[in-house]
Coordinates of C-alpha atoms and ligand atoms in Angstrom, one line a residue:
Chain A
X22 CA 32.4 -109.1 -18.0
X23 CA 35.0 -111.2 -17.5
X24 CA 36.6 -108.0 -15.6
X25 CA 32.9 -108.2 -13.4
X26 CA 32.5 -111.3 -13.2
X27 CA 36.1 -110.4 -10.8
X28 CA 34.9 -107.1 -9.3
X29 CA 32.3 -109.1 -8.0
X30 CA 34.3 -111.7 -6.3
X31 CA 36.6 -109.5 -5.1
X32 CA 34.1 -107.6 -3.5
X33 CA 32.1 -110.4 -2.1
X34 CA 34.9 -112.8 -1.1
X35 CA 36.1 -110.4 1.1
X36 CA 32.8 -110.3 3.2
X37 CA 32.7 -113.7 3.3
X38 CA 29.5 -115.3 2.7
X39 CA 29.7 -119.0 3.8
X40 CA 29.9 -121.2 0.1
X41 CA 26.5 -122.7 -0.8
X42 CA 28.3 -126.3 -1.1
X43 CA 29.4 -127.5 1.9
X44 CA 33.2 -129.2 1.3
X45 CA 33.1 -132.9 1.3
X46 CA 32.2 -134.9 3.6
X47 CA 30.5 -132.3 5.6
X48 CA 26.9 -131.6 5.6
X49 CA 25.1 -128.2 4.1
X50 CA 24.6 -125.8 7.0
X51 CA 22.4 -122.5 7.2
X52 CA 24.7 -119.6 5.7
X53 CA 26.6 -117.6 8.5
X54 CA 29.5 -114.4 7.6
X55 CA 32.3 -116.3 7.5
X56 CA 35.5 -114.0 9.6
X57 CA 38.5 -115.5 11.8
X58 CA 36.8 -113.3 15.3
X59 CA 34.3 -115.9 15.2
X60 CA 36.9 -118.0 16.8
X61 CA 36.1 -116.5 19.6
X62 CA 40.0 -114.8 20.6
X63 CA 42.8 -112.7 18.6
X64 CA 46.2 -115.2 17.8
X65 CA 48.8 -115.3 20.2
X66 CA 52.4 -113.4 18.1
X67 CA 55.6 -114.8 17.0
X68 CA 55.9 -118.7 16.3
X69 CA 56.5 -120.2 20.0
X70 CA 53.4 -121.2 20.2
X71 CA 52.3 -122.4 17.2
X72 CA 55.9 -125.2 17.5
X73 CA 55.1 -125.8 21.2
X74 CA 51.6 -127.7 18.9
X75 CA 53.8 -129.4 16.6
X76 CA 51.8 -127.4 14.1
X77 CA 49.0 -128.5 11.4
X78 CA 49.7 -131.6 12.3
X79 CA 50.5 -132.0 15.5
X80 CA 47.2 -129.4 16.2
X81 CA 45.1 -132.0 13.9
X82 CA 45.9 -134.6 15.9
X83 CA 45.0 -132.9 18.9
X84 CA 42.1 -132.3 18.6
X85 CA 40.9 -135.8 16.5
X86 CA 42.1 -137.6 19.8
X87 CA 39.8 -134.8 22.0
X88 CA 36.7 -135.3 19.9
X89 CA 38.1 -139.6 20.7
X90 CA 38.1 -138.3 24.5
X91 CA 34.8 -136.4 23.7
X92 CA 32.8 -139.2 21.8
X93 CA 33.3 -142.0 23.8
X94 CA 33.3 -139.5 27.6
X95 CA 29.9 -141.0 29.1
X96 CA 29.8 -137.3 30.6
X97 CA 29.4 -135.6 27.2
X98 CA 28.5 -138.3 23.9
X99 CA 25.6 -137.7 23.7
X100 CA 25.7 -134.2 23.3
X101 CA 27.5 -135.1 20.2
X102 CA 25.0 -137.3 19.2
X103 CA 23.7 -135.1 16.5
X104 CA 27.0 -133.3 15.3
X105 CA 28.4 -133.4 11.5
X106 CA 32.0 -134.7 12.9
X107 CA 33.6 -133.8 10.5
X108 CA 32.9 -130.2 9.9
X109 CA 33.3 -130.2 14.0
X110 CA 37.0 -131.2 13.7
X111 CA 38.1 -129.7 10.1
X112 CA 37.0 -125.7 12.6
X113 CA 38.1 -126.9 15.2
X114 CA 41.3 -127.5 13.7
X115 CA 40.9 -124.7 12.0
X116 CA 40.2 -121.7 15.4
X117 CA 43.7 -123.7 17.5
X118 CA 45.4 -123.5 14.4
X119 CA 44.2 -119.8 13.5
X120 CA 44.1 -118.9 17.5
X121 CA 47.9 -120.7 17.9
X122 CA 49.1 -117.6 14.9
X123 CA 49.8 -120.7 12.9
X124 CA 48.7 -120.6 8.9
X125 CA 45.3 -120.8 9.0
X126 CA 41.4 -118.7 9.0
X127 CA 39.0 -119.6 10.7
X128 CA 35.3 -120.3 8.5
X129 CA 32.8 -122.2 11.3
X130 CA 30.5 -120.2 13.1
X131 CA 31.2 -117.9 16.3
X132 CA 31.3 -119.6 19.8
X133 CA 27.3 -118.1 20.7
X134 CA 25.6 -119.8 18.0
X135 CA 27.1 -123.0 17.7
X136 CA 26.2 -123.9 20.7
X137 CA 23.5 -122.4 21.5
X138 CA 21.3 -125.2 21.5
X139 CA 23.0 -128.0 23.3
X140 CA 22.2 -125.9 26.6
X141 CA 26.0 -127.1 27.6
X142 CA 26.8 -127.4 31.6
X143 CA 29.8 -126.6 33.7
X144 CA 30.1 -129.8 34.7
X145 CA 30.4 -130.7 30.7
X146 CA 32.8 -128.1 29.7
X147 CA 35.0 -128.9 32.4
X148 CA 34.4 -132.5 30.7
X149 CA 36.0 -131.0 27.6
X150 CA 39.1 -129.1 29.0
X151 CA 39.6 -132.7 30.2
X152 CA 39.6 -134.7 27.3
X153 CA 41.8 -131.6 25.5
X154 CA 44.4 -131.2 27.8
X155 CA 44.6 -135.5 28.3
X156 CA 44.8 -134.9 24.2
X157 CA 48.1 -132.5 24.5
X158 CA 49.7 -134.6 26.9
X159 CA 49.8 -137.0 23.7
X160 CA 51.0 -134.3 21.9
X161 CA 53.8 -133.8 24.4
X162 CA 52.2 -130.1 25.0
X163 CA 54.8 -128.8 27.4
X164 CA 51.9 -127.7 30.7
X165 CA 53.3 -124.1 30.0
X166 CA 52.2 -124.0 26.7
X167 CA 48.8 -125.7 26.8
X168 CA 47.3 -123.7 29.7
X169 CA 48.0 -120.4 27.2
X170 CA 45.5 -122.0 25.2
X171 CA 43.8 -123.4 28.0
X172 CA 43.6 -119.3 29.0
X173 CA 42.1 -118.1 25.4
X174 CA 40.0 -120.5 25.6
X175 CA 38.7 -120.5 29.4
X176 CA 36.8 -116.8 28.0
X177 CA 35.0 -118.9 25.6
X178 CA 31.9 -120.3 28.7
X179 CA 30.3 -117.1 28.8
X180 CA 29.2 -118.0 25.8
X181 CA 29.5 -122.4 25.3
X182 CA 27.8 -122.3 28.6
X183 CA 24.1 -121.7 28.6
X184 CA 22.9 -124.0 32.3
Chain B
X9 CA 26.1 -109.2 67.9
X10 CA 29.1 -111.0 66.5
X11 CA 27.5 -113.7 65.1
X12 CA 25.7 -111.7 62.5
X13 CA 27.7 -112.3 59.9
X14 CA 28.1 -115.7 59.7
X15 CA 23.6 -116.4 60.5
X16 CA 23.0 -113.7 57.6
X17 CA 25.6 -116.1 55.3
X18 CA 24.4 -119.2 56.3
X19 CA 20.8 -118.0 56.3
X20 CA 21.4 -116.9 52.3
X21 CA 22.6 -120.1 51.6
X22 CA 19.8 -121.9 53.1
X23 CA 17.1 -119.7 51.4
X24 CA 19.0 -120.4 48.5
X25 CA 18.6 -123.1 48.7
X26 CA 15.8 -125.3 48.1
X27 CA 15.0 -122.4 44.3
X28 CA 18.3 -124.2 43.1
X29 CA 17.2 -128.0 44.8
X30 CA 14.8 -127.2 42.7
X31 CA 16.9 -128.3 39.2
X32 CA 18.9 -131.6 39.3
X33 CA 21.8 -131.1 41.4
X34 CA 24.4 -132.9 39.4
X35 CA 27.4 -134.3 41.7
X36 CA 31.4 -133.2 40.9
X37 CA 32.5 -131.0 37.6
X38 CA 35.0 -129.1 39.1
X39 CA 38.8 -129.2 37.5
X40 CA 41.4 -131.1 39.5
X41 CA 42.7 -128.7 42.3
X42 CA 40.7 -125.6 41.1
X43 CA 38.2 -126.4 44.8
X44 CA 41.5 -125.6 46.6
X45 CA 43.3 -128.1 49.8
X46 CA 41.1 -126.8 53.1
X47 CA 42.9 -124.6 55.1
X48 CA 43.7 -125.0 59.1
X49 CA 40.3 -123.9 60.3
X50 CA 38.8 -125.7 57.3
X51 CA 38.2 -123.0 54.1
X52 CA 38.7 -124.0 51.4
X53 CA 42.3 -122.7 49.8
X54 CA 45.5 -122.5 50.2
X55 CA 47.5 -123.8 53.7
X56 CA 47.4 -121.3 55.7
X57 CA 44.1 -119.3 54.1
X58 CA 41.2 -119.0 52.3
X59 CA 41.0 -118.4 48.9
X60 CA 37.6 -117.1 47.3
X61 CA 37.7 -121.0 45.3
X62 CA 34.4 -123.2 46.8
X63 CA 35.3 -126.4 48.4
X64 CA 34.0 -130.0 46.1
X65 CA 33.6 -130.1 43.1
X66 CA 30.0 -129.0 42.9
X67 CA 29.5 -126.6 40.1
X68 CA 26.6 -123.5 40.2
X69 CA 24.3 -126.6 39.6
X70 CA 25.6 -129.0 42.0
X71 CA 27.1 -129.9 46.0
X72 CA 30.0 -130.5 47.1
X73 CA 32.2 -131.2 50.0
X74 CA 35.5 -132.1 51.5
X75 CA 37.1 -133.4 55.0
X76 CA 40.6 -133.3 55.9
X77 CA 42.9 -133.9 57.9
X78 CA 46.5 -131.4 58.7
X79 CA 49.7 -132.6 60.8
X80 CA 52.2 -130.1 61.8
X81 CA 55.1 -130.6 63.2
X82 CA 57.5 -127.6 64.1
X83 CA 59.8 -127.8 66.8
X84 CA 58.4 -127.3 69.5
X85 CA 54.2 -128.0 69.9
X86 CA 52.8 -130.5 67.1
X87 CA 49.4 -128.4 66.0
X88 CA 46.9 -130.9 64.3
X89 CA 42.7 -129.6 62.7
X90 CA 40.4 -131.7 60.9
X91 CA 37.6 -130.8 60.3
X92 CA 34.8 -131.4 57.4
X93 CA 33.1 -128.2 54.6
X94 CA 30.3 -128.5 52.0
X95 CA 30.3 -126.4 48.6
X96 CA 26.9 -125.1 47.7
X97 CA 26.8 -123.9 43.8
X98 CA 29.6 -123.0 44.0
X99 CA 28.6 -120.0 45.3
X100 CA 28.9 -120.8 49.1
X101 CA 30.7 -122.7 51.8
X102 CA 29.6 -124.1 55.4
X103 CA 32.5 -125.2 57.1
X104 CA 34.2 -127.4 59.7
X105 CA 37.5 -127.2 61.6
X106 CA 38.6 -128.6 65.7
X107 CA 42.7 -127.4 66.2
X108 CA 44.4 -128.3 68.9
X109 CA 48.1 -127.1 70.0
X110 CA 49.8 -129.9 71.5
X111 CA 52.1 -128.1 73.8
X112 CA 54.2 -131.1 74.1
X113 CA 57.9 -129.8 77.1
X114 CA 56.5 -126.4 76.6
X115 CA 53.8 -127.3 78.7
X116 CA 56.0 -128.9 81.6
X117 CA 58.1 -125.1 81.3
X118 CA 54.9 -123.1 82.3
X119 CA 53.5 -124.8 84.5
X120 CA 50.0 -126.6 82.4
X121 CA 51.6 -129.6 82.2
X122 CA 53.3 -131.8 80.3
X123 CA 51.2 -132.4 76.3
X124 CA 48.3 -129.6 77.7
X125 CA 46.3 -128.1 74.8
X126 CA 44.7 -126.1 73.3
X127 CA 42.1 -126.1 71.0
X128 CA 39.5 -124.4 69.0
X129 CA 36.1 -125.3 67.6
X130 CA 36.2 -122.8 64.4
X131 CA 33.6 -122.2 61.8
X132 CA 32.7 -121.3 58.6
X133 CA 30.7 -119.6 55.8
X134 CA 32.1 -117.6 52.7
X135 CA 30.1 -116.7 50.0
X136 CA 31.2 -115.3 46.2
X137 CA 30.6 -112.3 45.5
X138 CA 32.2 -111.6 42.0
X139 CA 34.1 -112.6 39.1
X140 CA 35.8 -116.4 38.0
X141 CA 39.0 -117.4 39.1
X142 CA 39.2 -119.7 36.5
X143 CA 37.3 -118.8 33.9
X144 CA 37.6 -114.4 33.5
X145 CA 40.7 -114.7 31.7
X146 CA 40.0 -111.7 29.7
X147 CA 40.1 -110.0 32.2
X148 CA 41.7 -108.6 35.7
X149 CA 39.2 -109.0 38.1
X150 CA 39.3 -111.7 40.4
X151 CA 37.2 -113.8 42.0
X152 CA 35.7 -113.0 45.4
X153 CA 34.2 -114.4 48.2
X154 CA 33.4 -112.7 51.7
X155 CA 33.3 -115.1 54.9
X156 CA 33.3 -114.9 58.0
X157 CA 34.7 -117.6 60.7
X158 CA 33.2 -117.7 64.3
X159 CA 36.1 -119.8 66.9
X160 CA 35.8 -121.1 70.4
X161 CA 38.5 -121.8 72.6
X162 CA 38.3 -124.7 74.8
X163 CA 40.1 -122.8 77.8
X164 CA 37.8 -120.6 78.6
X165 CA 39.5 -119.1 81.4
X166 CA 43.0 -119.8 80.9
X167 CA 43.8 -117.7 77.9
X168 CA 42.0 -114.9 79.4
X169 CA 44.6 -114.9 82.2
X170 CA 47.3 -115.6 79.8
X171 CA 46.0 -111.9 78.2
X172 CA 43.3 -112.3 75.1
X173 CA 40.1 -110.4 76.4
X174 CA 37.9 -113.2 74.8
X175 CA 38.0 -116.9 74.6
X176 CA 35.7 -117.2 71.9
X177 CA 35.6 -114.3 68.6
X178 CA 34.8 -113.9 64.8
X179 CA 37.1 -113.2 61.7
X180 CA 35.7 -111.6 59.0
X181 CA 38.3 -111.8 55.8
X182 CA 37.7 -111.1 51.6
X183 CA 39.8 -113.1 49.7
X184 CA 40.7 -112.8 45.8
X185 CA 41.7 -115.3 43.6
X186 CA 42.9 -115.1 40.1
X187 CA 43.8 -117.6 38.4
X188 CA 46.9 -116.6 35.0
X189 CA 46.6 -119.8 32.8
X190 CA 49.0 -117.5 30.7
X191 CA 51.8 -117.8 33.1
X192 CA 50.0 -121.0 35.1
X193 CA 50.0 -118.9 38.6
X194 CA 47.5 -118.7 40.6
X195 CA 47.1 -115.7 43.2
X196 CA 45.7 -114.8 46.2
X197 CA 44.8 -112.1 49.1
X198 CA 43.0 -111.9 51.8
X199 CA 42.3 -109.0 53.7
X200 CA 41.3 -110.2 57.8
X201 CA 39.6 -108.4 60.5
X202 CA 40.4 -110.3 63.3
X203 CA 41.6 -109.7 67.2
X204 CA 42.6 -113.3 67.3
X205 CA 45.7 -114.5 69.3
X206 CA 47.8 -116.7 67.0
X207 CA 44.6 -118.0 65.1
X208 CA 42.0 -118.7 67.8
X209 CA 44.4 -120.8 70.1
X210 CA 44.8 -118.1 72.5
X211 CA 41.3 -116.4 72.0
X212 CA 40.7 -113.4 71.4
X213 CA 41.3 -109.1 72.2
X214 CA 38.3 -106.8 72.1
X215 CA 40.8 -104.7 69.4
X216 CA 40.5 -105.9 66.1
X217 CA 43.1 -105.3 63.4
X218 CA 43.4 -105.5 59.6
X219 CA 45.7 -108.3 58.4
X220 CA 46.6 -109.0 54.9
X221 CA 47.6 -113.1 53.4
X222 CA 48.9 -114.0 50.5
X223 CA 49.3 -116.6 48.7
X224 CA 50.7 -117.5 44.8
X225 CA 51.1 -121.1 43.6
X226 CA 52.7 -122.2 40.2
X227 CA 51.5 -125.6 38.2
X228 CA 53.7 -127.4 37.3
X229 CA 50.7 -130.0 35.8
X230 CA 47.1 -130.1 35.5
X231 CA 47.7 -132.3 39.0
X232 CA 50.6 -129.9 41.1
X233 CA 51.4 -126.8 42.4
X234 CA 53.6 -125.6 44.8
X235 CA 53.9 -122.5 46.0
X236 CA 53.8 -119.7 49.4
X237 CA 51.7 -118.6 51.5
X238 CA 52.2 -115.2 53.6
X239 CA 50.1 -114.6 56.3
X240 CA 50.2 -111.9 58.8
X241 CA 49.3 -111.5 62.3
X242 CA 48.1 -109.3 65.2
X243 CA 50.7 -108.7 67.4
X244 CA 48.2 -107.9 71.5
X245 CA 49.7 -110.4 73.7
X246 CA 51.7 -108.8 76.2
X247 CA 53.5 -112.4 77.2
X248 CA 54.7 -113.4 74.6
X249 CA 55.6 -112.5 71.0
X250 CA 53.0 -113.5 67.4
X251 CA 54.8 -113.2 64.1
X252 CA 53.2 -113.9 61.1
X253 CA 52.9 -117.6 60.0
X254 CA 54.6 -118.3 56.6
X255 CA 55.0 -121.7 54.6
X256 CA 56.2 -122.7 51.1
X257 CA 53.7 -126.5 49.8
X258 CA 53.9 -128.5 47.0
X259 CA 50.0 -129.2 46.7
X260 CA 49.0 -132.7 44.5
X261 CA 46.0 -134.2 43.1
X262 CA 45.4 -137.9 43.5
X263 CA 42.0 -138.1 41.5
X264 CA 39.8 -135.8 42.1
X265 CA 39.0 -136.9 45.5
X266 CA 41.9 -136.9 47.0
X267 CA 44.7 -134.5 47.3
X268 CA 48.2 -134.2 49.8
X269 CA 49.8 -131.4 50.6
X270 CA 53.4 -130.8 52.1
X271 CA 55.1 -128.6 53.2
X272 CA 57.3 -126.4 55.2
X273 CA 55.9 -123.8 57.7
X274 CA 57.5 -121.2 59.8
X275 CA 55.3 -120.0 62.5
X276 CA 57.6 -118.2 64.8
X277 CA 57.5 -117.0 68.1
X278 CA 55.2 -119.2 70.3
X279 CA 53.8 -118.3 74.2
X280 CA 57.9 -117.7 74.5
X281 CA 59.1 -120.0 72.4
X282 CA 60.3 -119.2 69.1
X283 CA 61.8 -120.4 65.9
X284 CA 59.1 -122.6 65.4
X285 CA 59.3 -124.6 62.1
X286 CA 59.1 -127.6 60.8
X287 CA 56.7 -130.2 58.0
X288 CA 52.8 -129.6 57.8
X289 CA 51.1 -132.7 56.1
X290 CA 47.6 -132.9 54.7
X291 CA 45.2 -134.9 53.0
X292 CA 41.6 -133.6 51.6
X293 CA 39.1 -136.5 50.7
X294 CA 36.3 -134.6 48.8
X295 CA 33.6 -135.1 46.3
Ligands
LIG28 C1 36.2 -123.3 24.8 C2 35.7 -124.5 24.6 C3 35.5 -124.7 23.4 C4 35.4 -124.3 21.7 C5 36.5 -123.6 21.4 C6 34.8 -125.3 20.6 C7 34.4 -125.3 19.8 C8 33.8 -125.4 18.4 C9 33.3 -125.6 17.0 C10 34.3 -124.4 16.3 C11 32.6 -125.8 16.4 C12 32.0 -125.7 15.0 C13 31.2 -124.7 14.7 C14 30.9 -124.9 13.4 O1 30.5 -126.1 13.0 O2 31.1 -123.2 12.6 C15 31.6 -126.6 17.8 C16 30.6 -126.6 17.4 C17 30.3 -127.3 19.1 N1 31.0 -127.7 20.1 FE1 32.1 -126.6 20.9 N2 33.2 -125.7 21.2 C18 33.9 -125.4 22.8 C19 33.2 -125.9 23.7 C20 31.6 -127.3 23.7 C21 31.5 -127.8 24.7 C22 31.6 -128.2 26.4 C23 30.8 -128.6 24.0 C24 29.7 -129.9 24.9 C25 30.0 -130.8 26.0 C26 30.7 -128.6 23.3 C27 30.1 -128.7 21.9 C28 29.5 -128.4 20.8 C29 28.5 -128.9 20.0 C30 28.0 -130.0 19.9 C31 29.1 -128.7 18.3 C32 27.9 -128.6 17.1 C33 28.3 -129.6 16.1 C34 27.4 -129.7 15.1 O3 25.9 -130.2 14.9 O4 28.0 -130.1 14.2 N3 31.5 -126.8 22.7 N4 32.4 -126.2 18.9

């Protein structure tokens, strides 16, 4: 019955089990529970920061630039050798947009499980932070606003750095 | 007795070293400016006070080192400091610094001879004991380190004649450093237990006391931080009053090797000559 299917869907969707079918261009991943809590930080209040990052378009450019820099960075590029970059770009954009209180939900995995297999060190973590700073500079994000986002990301070091 | 704490800290770093050497040593890796600059006594920190940060660019998997040269010129004196420091696994720091006070005309006025120099060797050790100044943005816990500095004046005899009990001594301190990224601020508080007269240049009193030191910096970019420091000091010499030190500084990381610092210092009264204010310049190189 139609209403029953809808009811079921209404029950299941909020629980947020990942859809079996990956978005176009992405590899399938093992199922996991989708939740904004996976983003690893609570969003800011207000719209000032989201605007300082030039909205979703700005965040998109920053993430693309940062990922490009990571892939060209001899300190860390090998870590991304086997990565699904389409998915990585999408989930990073969602994550930043969500944390900056933009109109986005984060649908990726939590920081601990998505980095567990990569044996990342502090030096590598800092290399990525540096690339993010350069990308934010290129986008013209004021330094004070940059630091507000970095303050949210910094504690993720405890989940990302495993070596 | 006096050397106990430094010896224990050096012993700890030596004991720890082979354990870490088993894995591949990494060089470099800290973010710009997060190694601090070198303070007058050679420790990683601000210009006047040590911070809980460990010098050098090494992370917890590596080592780093810095060398510094400071030049201070105030109304009646010149002060220079040069030295080097090693940071091990972002946990231990060992430093050496040679500091010299050029008395210029004051030397003649005091009957010591023009340009008479009071110098001291400073050996420092520091160990980080808790917290992370950079990553711990979701907690109030600062990065905390304990340290000790052994200082030896080159004027044994004279400093006693001027009223000091000893020409050498040991300071111990605890520092707490916090980067408050959301506000682009860096704050440090240090509590030092010291009997030093003019940070040791005029010898040591047998009576030590607790003296706080504060630094506050505002980051203007990845490379540039401006701020100020205030260092309380004992005032125990009979022949001359001693004042607290303060500075206003700007530190610029040219790259991850070179950091330049310039500022204004107020050293107060030194050996009966008041209002010693002037310029602080420092270059620090490191990896
Ligand atoms: C605070 C810093 C970091 C954040 C916010 C972050 C964020 C993310 C996100 C959102 C994902 C995608 C999760 C998913 O697929 O569901 C991801 C995956 C990944 N991250 Fe990070 N990351 C950080 C640091 C790092 C660092 C330092 C490295 C390595 C230098 C790194 C390497 C990777 C790799 C290799 C993947 C997996 C990509 C794949 O295999 O598809 N990350 N990260």
